[in-house]
Structure formats: structure tokens, C-alpha cells
GROMACS .gro file of C-alpha atoms in nm:
model
  245
    1MET     CA    1  -6.295  10.774 -12.341
    2THR     CA    2  -6.651  10.732 -12.215
    3SER     CA    3  -6.900  10.449 -12.225
    4SER     CA    4  -7.219  10.429 -12.431
    5LYS     CA    5  -7.501  10.661 -12.347
    6TYR     CA    6  -7.829  10.502 -12.241
    7SER     CA    7  -8.170  10.676 -12.286
    8GLU     CA    8  -8.533  10.614 -12.217
    9LYS     CA    9  -8.855  10.810 -12.269
   10TYR     CA   10  -9.059  10.881 -11.958
   11GLN     CA   11  -9.386  11.065 -11.885
   12ILE     CA   12  -9.394  11.263 -11.561
   13GLN     CA   13  -9.670  11.135 -11.338
   14LEU     CA   14  -9.904  11.341 -11.119
   15PHE     CA   15  -9.764  11.195 -10.796
   16GLU     CA   16  -9.413  11.302 -10.901
   17GLY     CA   17  -9.507  11.673 -10.915
   18ASN     CA   18  -9.509  11.947 -10.654
   19ALA     CA   19  -9.765  12.220 -10.584
   20ASN     CA   20  -9.641  12.414 -10.890
   21GLY     CA   21  -9.709  12.125 -11.121
   22GLU     CA   22  -9.337  12.058 -11.175
   23ILE     CA   23  -9.144  11.744 -11.092
   24SER     CA   24  -8.982  11.755 -10.751
   25LEU     CA   25  -8.603  11.738 -10.727
   26ALA     CA   26  -8.615  11.403 -10.543
   27MET     CA   27  -8.847  11.245 -10.799
   28MET     CA   28  -8.637  11.381 -11.086
   29MET     CA   29  -8.323  11.222 -10.946
   30ASN     CA   30  -8.514  10.897 -10.876
   31ILE     CA   31  -8.605  10.878 -11.247
   32MET     CA   32  -8.242  10.935 -11.351
   33LEU     CA   33  -8.113  10.673 -11.109
   34ALA     CA   34  -8.378  10.428 -11.229
   35ILE     CA   35  -8.254  10.481 -11.586
   36SER     CA   36  -7.896  10.409 -11.481
   37GLU     CA   37  -8.017  10.094 -11.299
   38HIS     CA   38  -8.182   9.978 -11.623
   39GLN     CA   39  -7.848  10.020 -11.803
   40LEU     CA   40  -7.665   9.830 -11.527
   41ASP     CA   41  -7.923   9.553 -11.544
   42GLN     CA   42  -7.859   9.515 -11.916
   43LEU     CA   43  -7.486   9.487 -11.844
   44GLY     CA   44  -7.548   9.223 -11.577
   45ILE     CA   45  -7.442   9.439 -11.282
   46SER     CA   46  -7.769   9.559 -11.131
   47GLN     CA   47  -7.783   9.650 -10.765
   48GLN     CA   48  -7.939   9.311 -10.681
   49GLN     CA   49  -7.669   9.128 -10.878
   50LEU     CA   50  -7.390   9.322 -10.709
   51VAL     CA   51  -7.522   9.236 -10.364
   52ALA     CA   52  -7.573   8.871 -10.450
   53ASN     CA   53  -7.242   8.819 -10.631
   54TYR     CA   54  -7.002   9.064 -10.470
   55HIS     CA   55  -7.172   9.182 -10.146
   56VAL     CA   56  -7.127   9.542 -10.252
   57GLY     CA   57  -7.342   9.835 -10.352
   58TRP     CA   58  -7.302  10.175 -10.514
   59VAL     CA   59  -7.316  10.479 -10.289
   60ILE     CA   60  -7.347  10.834 -10.421
   61THR     CA   61  -7.108  11.089 -10.265
   62GLN     CA   62  -7.166  11.404 -10.470
   63TYR     CA   63  -7.401  11.571 -10.717
   64HIS     CA   64  -7.374  11.885 -10.932
   65ILE     CA   65  -7.716  11.958 -11.081
   66GLU     CA   66  -7.811  12.231 -11.329
   67VAL     CA   67  -8.176  12.296 -11.406
   68LYS     CA   68  -8.271  12.507 -11.708
   69ARG     CA   69  -8.637  12.416 -11.670
   70ALA     CA   70  -8.804  12.163 -11.443
   71PRO     CA   71  -9.013  11.907 -11.636
   72LYS     CA   72  -9.388  11.942 -11.583
   73VAL     CA   73  -9.649  11.688 -11.480
   74GLY     CA   74  -9.774  11.509 -11.790
   75GLU     CA   75  -9.470  11.601 -11.996
   76THR     CA   76  -9.282  11.327 -12.182
   77ILE     CA   77  -8.908  11.357 -12.144
   78VAL     CA   78  -8.598  11.168 -12.254
   79ALA     CA   79  -8.376  11.073 -11.963
   80SER     CA   80  -8.015  10.972 -12.043
   81THR     CA   81  -7.710  10.856 -11.852
   82GLN     CA   82  -7.350  10.774 -11.926
   83ALA     CA   83  -7.060  10.645 -11.717
   84THR     CA   84  -6.771  10.882 -11.783
   85GLY     CA   85  -6.468  10.756 -11.589
   86TYR     CA   86  -6.325  10.592 -11.279
   87ASN     CA   87  -6.014  10.571 -11.063
   88ARG     CA   88  -5.919  10.356 -10.767
   89PHE     CA   89  -6.209  10.468 -10.543
   90PHE     CA   90  -6.443  10.688 -10.745
   91CYS     CA   91  -6.669  10.628 -11.043
   92TYR     CA   92  -6.821  10.918 -11.240
   93ARG     CA   93  -7.161  10.924 -11.411
   94ASP     CA   94  -7.348  11.199 -11.599
   95PHE     CA   95  -7.724  11.233 -11.646
   96TRP     CA   96  -7.943  11.448 -11.867
   97ILE     CA   97  -8.309  11.523 -11.925
   98HIS     CA   98  -8.427  11.657 -12.263
   99ASP     CA   99  -8.772  11.751 -12.385
  100GLN     CA  100  -8.918  11.588 -12.695
  101ALA     CA  101  -8.779  11.866 -12.916
  102GLY     CA  102  -8.427  11.777 -12.796
  103ASN     CA  103  -8.378  12.077 -12.570
  104GLU     CA  104  -8.170  12.006 -12.257
  105LEU     CA  105  -8.372  12.071 -11.941
  106VAL     CA  106  -8.142  11.927 -11.675
  107SER     CA  107  -7.782  11.806 -11.652
  108VAL     CA  108  -7.619  11.622 -11.360
  109LYS     CA  109  -7.270  11.515 -11.274
  110SER     CA  110  -7.225  11.256 -10.998
  111THR     CA  111  -6.965  11.061 -10.808
  112PHE     CA  112  -7.017  10.710 -10.680
  113VAL     CA  113  -6.811  10.485 -10.454
  114MET     CA  114  -6.837  10.113 -10.385
  115MET     CA  115  -6.939  10.001 -10.032
  116ASP     CA  116  -6.905   9.660  -9.870
  117ILE     CA  117  -7.263   9.585  -9.760
  118GLN     CA  118  -7.147   9.379  -9.459
  119THR     CA  119  -6.866   9.600  -9.318
  120ARG     CA  120  -7.031   9.931  -9.430
  121LYS     CA  121  -6.689  10.045  -9.545
  122ILE     CA  122  -6.585  10.203  -9.879
  123ILE     CA  123  -6.369   9.966 -10.087
  124PRO     CA  124  -6.157  10.009 -10.401
  125VAL     CA  125  -6.355   9.978 -10.722
  126ILE     CA  126  -6.383   9.619 -10.838
  127LYS     CA  127  -6.231   9.620 -11.186
  128GLU     CA  128  -6.437   9.321 -11.304
  129ILE     CA  129  -6.749   9.531 -11.253
  130VAL     CA  130  -6.633   9.859 -11.413
  131ALA     CA  131  -6.488   9.664 -11.708
  132LYS     CA  132  -6.853   9.629 -11.827
  133PHE     CA  133  -6.845   9.999 -11.918
  134ASP     CA  134  -6.542   9.970 -12.147
  135LEU     CA  135  -6.376  10.263 -11.968
  136GLU     CA  136  -6.005  10.330 -11.926
  137PRO     CA  137  -5.898  10.389 -11.563
  138SER     CA  138  -5.765  10.729 -11.470
  139LYS     CA  139  -5.572  10.876 -11.178
  140GLN     CA  140  -5.759  11.203 -11.212
  141ILE     CA  141  -6.008  11.305 -10.943
  142VAL     CA  142  -6.299  11.514 -11.070
  143ARG     CA  143  -6.340  11.832 -10.864
  144PHE     CA  144  -6.688  11.955 -10.784
  145PRO     CA  145  -6.782  12.313 -10.682
  146ARG     CA  146  -6.691  12.385 -10.320
  147ILE     CA  147  -6.986  12.406 -10.079
  148PRO     CA  148  -6.933  12.701  -9.837
  149HIS     CA  149  -6.956  12.652  -9.462
  150PHE     CA  150  -7.235  12.810  -9.260
  151ASP     CA  151  -7.165  13.159  -9.123
  152ASP     CA  152  -7.204  13.142  -8.742
  153THR     CA  153  -7.306  13.507  -8.740
  154LYS     CA  154  -7.614  13.449  -8.957
  155THR     CA  155  -7.954  13.298  -8.871
  156ILE     CA  156  -7.993  12.922  -8.905
  157THR     CA  157  -8.338  12.766  -8.944
  158SER     CA  158  -8.376  12.404  -8.838
  159GLN     CA  159  -8.641  12.129  -8.853
  160ASP     CA  160  -8.627  11.774  -8.710
  161TYR     CA  161  -8.714  11.470  -8.924
  162ARG     CA  162  -8.739  11.115  -8.797
  163VAL     CA  163  -8.609  10.849  -9.036
  164ARG     CA  164  -8.892  10.611  -9.129
  165TYR     CA  165  -8.876  10.258  -9.262
  166PHE     CA  166  -8.985  10.389  -9.605
  167ASP     CA  167  -8.684  10.626  -9.616
  168ILE     CA  168  -8.442  10.330  -9.626
  169ASP     CA  169  -8.314  10.176  -9.947
  170SER     CA  170  -8.167   9.833 -10.029
  171ASN     CA  171  -7.820   9.947  -9.915
  172GLY     CA  172  -7.960   9.973  -9.559
  173HIS     CA  173  -7.940  10.349  -9.520
  174VAL     CA  174  -8.151  10.653  -9.609
  175ASN     CA  175  -8.203  10.683  -9.983
  176ASN     CA  176  -7.992  10.967 -10.122
  177THR     CA  177  -8.287  11.147 -10.277
  178ARG     CA  178  -8.470  11.173  -9.940
  179TYR     CA  179  -8.217  11.436  -9.836
  180PHE     CA  180  -8.350  11.668 -10.110
  181ASP     CA  181  -8.696  11.667  -9.948
  182TRP     CA  182  -8.552  11.739  -9.603
  183MET     CA  183  -8.328  12.018  -9.739
  184GLN     CA  184  -8.605  12.191  -9.937
  185ASP     CA  185  -8.893  12.140  -9.696
  186VAL     CA  186  -8.728  12.347  -9.425
  187LEU     CA  187  -8.745  12.650  -9.662
  188GLY     CA  188  -9.122  12.664  -9.622
  189PHE     CA  189  -9.422  12.673  -9.858
  190ASP     CA  190  -9.404  13.042  -9.948
  191PHE     CA  191  -9.035  13.032 -10.052
  192LEU     CA  192  -9.075  12.715 -10.259
  193GLN     CA  193  -9.390  12.853 -10.432
  194LYS     CA  194  -9.201  13.163 -10.545
  195HIS     CA  195  -8.862  13.022 -10.637
  196SER     CA  196  -8.736  12.774 -10.895
  197LEU     CA  197  -8.419  12.572 -10.837
  198LYS     CA  198  -8.139  12.653 -11.081
  199THR     CA  199  -7.837  12.465 -10.946
  200ALA     CA  200  -7.769  12.222 -10.660
  201ASP     CA  201  -7.437  12.098 -10.524
  202VAL     CA  202  -7.473  11.818 -10.272
  203ARG     CA  203  -7.210  11.618 -10.081
  204TYR     CA  204  -7.292  11.315  -9.866
  205GLU     CA  205  -7.066  11.260  -9.567
  206ARG     CA  206  -7.219  10.987  -9.344
  207GLU     CA  207  -7.490  10.725  -9.347
  208VAL     CA  208  -7.823  10.788  -9.177
  209HIS     CA  209  -8.028  10.492  -9.057
  210TYR     CA  210  -8.372  10.391  -8.949
  211GLY     CA  211  -8.491  10.559  -8.629
  212ASP     CA  212  -8.236  10.844  -8.639
  213VAL     CA  213  -8.369  11.193  -8.586
  214VAL     CA  214  -8.191  11.435  -8.814
  215GLN     CA  215  -8.190  11.813  -8.821
  216SER     CA  216  -8.232  11.985  -9.155
  217GLU     CA  217  -8.063  12.322  -9.126
  218VAL     CA  218  -8.071  12.606  -9.375
  219GLN     CA  219  -7.903  12.945  -9.395
  220LYS     CA  220  -7.950  13.216  -9.653
  221ALA     CA  221  -7.604  13.294  -9.798
  222ALA     CA  222  -7.714  13.554 -10.053
  223GLU     CA  223  -8.032  13.679 -10.218
  224ASN     CA  224  -8.085  13.365 -10.418
  225ILE     CA  225  -7.842  13.120 -10.253
  226THR     CA  226  -7.922  12.886  -9.965
  227LEU     CA  227  -7.684  12.661  -9.770
  228HIS     CA  228  -7.807  12.333  -9.628
  229ARG     CA  229  -7.682  12.063  -9.400
  230ILE     CA  230  -7.837  11.748  -9.252
  231MET     CA  231  -7.711  11.692  -8.899
  232ASN     CA  232  -7.722  11.355  -8.720
  233ASN     CA  233  -7.596  11.319  -8.360
  234GLY     CA  234  -7.400  11.642  -8.395
  235GLU     CA  235  -7.222  11.543  -8.715
  236ILE     CA  236  -7.282  11.652  -9.075
  237ALA     CA  237  -7.447  11.373  -9.275
  238ALA     CA  238  -7.487  11.582  -9.592
  239GLU     CA  239  -7.445  11.939  -9.701
  240ALA     CA  240  -7.554  12.139 -10.006
  241GLN     CA  241  -7.567  12.477 -10.179
  242PHE     CA  242  -7.877  12.563 -10.386
  243THR     CA  243  -7.920  12.861 -10.615
  244TRP     CA  244  -8.268  12.987 -10.699
  245GLN     CA  245  -8.456  13.203 -10.941
   0.00000   0.00000   0.00000
């Protein structure tokens, strides 16, 4: 059993595009997350309401993204989202982008957990909140594709990024979509101009905060596959596998 699907039309703005005139991955996910926040607001459980009433916030732990075609600047799309299930610690939500003819352009599966804003610890899902979605609890844990480890025998390219004030969201840590910019930027202009993203698997491991200096590392795993990790103080903050065309 799944909850109701929520959809909105949206026109891609110039500032949301990249040098190829297509929406960037970070901006695309920002739109989808904004749509889900609109749904939560209608249900009375927006991020602001959760912080005010429960002192908790949603934290994304994993994405699986499939891109058939990136929306273009100026294009009007339909962005949709739907909560699909939950268990004691994890909540699952899907996202889609369709063009005006109804063709699916992008699909996303995601996992969220609930974090106590004051202790910064993950807590069991508060049933009073997820009850708003009219979902039945499940003991099943959704499995995402495995992200391979780096091969120590292959070249690793790295770039430092300092976390700015404007990288931080209302949960007090780096916004999850900022990692996409760090991961892709290290690939360089020429690669990004000649390749289109087809799939992305991302897993977030640790929070990153204001003033931290992270290392975005990339390694080519195959002809059209890149492995990524964001390192902070010697620990993995996030890792990903991207496939390209």
C-alpha cells in the first residue's frame, strides 16, 4: 500500500541549467525535494513544523536516480512524488519527472531517516508523523544497488572544497544536493560537456558542517562509470557511482 501521489508543473529556469542548457543534477533534485515539501506542508508536517513541534528533521541517506533525458532550460515539466513505505528507522519516497506529453524523463528512489535536531542522532520513526501518509508499516528494508569501493591500484583525482555558510540547510549540515556539485565538478569541464548522466547511486554516511574542508575524489571504474566519494577528516561522508553516456 502506498500513499497518494502529489504532482506540480514547473518551468526550468535559466539559472538552474548547466553549460549544455540542461538542468543540473543538484537543481533537479532540489525541485523534487521542494515538491515533496509542498506535500508535507499540506499534511501539516513540513520541515519547519517538525522542528517546532517534534525537534526532528528528515535526513536523506540514499538515492537511486535514473535519467532518460535531462529536462532543458525553459521546458515545462511535471514533478511528482509519493511516499511508498516505512519501517522502524527508514522511510521510502519515490520521485518522477515527466514532460508535458507524459513521457517519463527521470525517476528517483530515496531513503530518509529521522534525526533529533538537538542530539544529531538518528531516532526511530515517529508514528504520529508517518500516519499522515496512510501507510502500513513494514519490516522490509529496501535494498539499493551496491556502490563499489575504490580500487587502490587505479588513479584517484581529488579536489578540495571548503564548506560555506550557503551550503548549509535548516538541519544544520551541508544540503544533500551540494554533494552532487562537488562530485561532478571534479570530473572537469571537458568530460561534463561530452557526457550525459544516465544513473546515479548515492549514499550519505556522515554529516558535513560549516567550515569543513572536504575532498571530492573520483576514480574511473569503467569506460562510462565513475566512482565518487566525499572525504572529511579522513572519513567517507558520502559515496556514489555514476554511469554516463
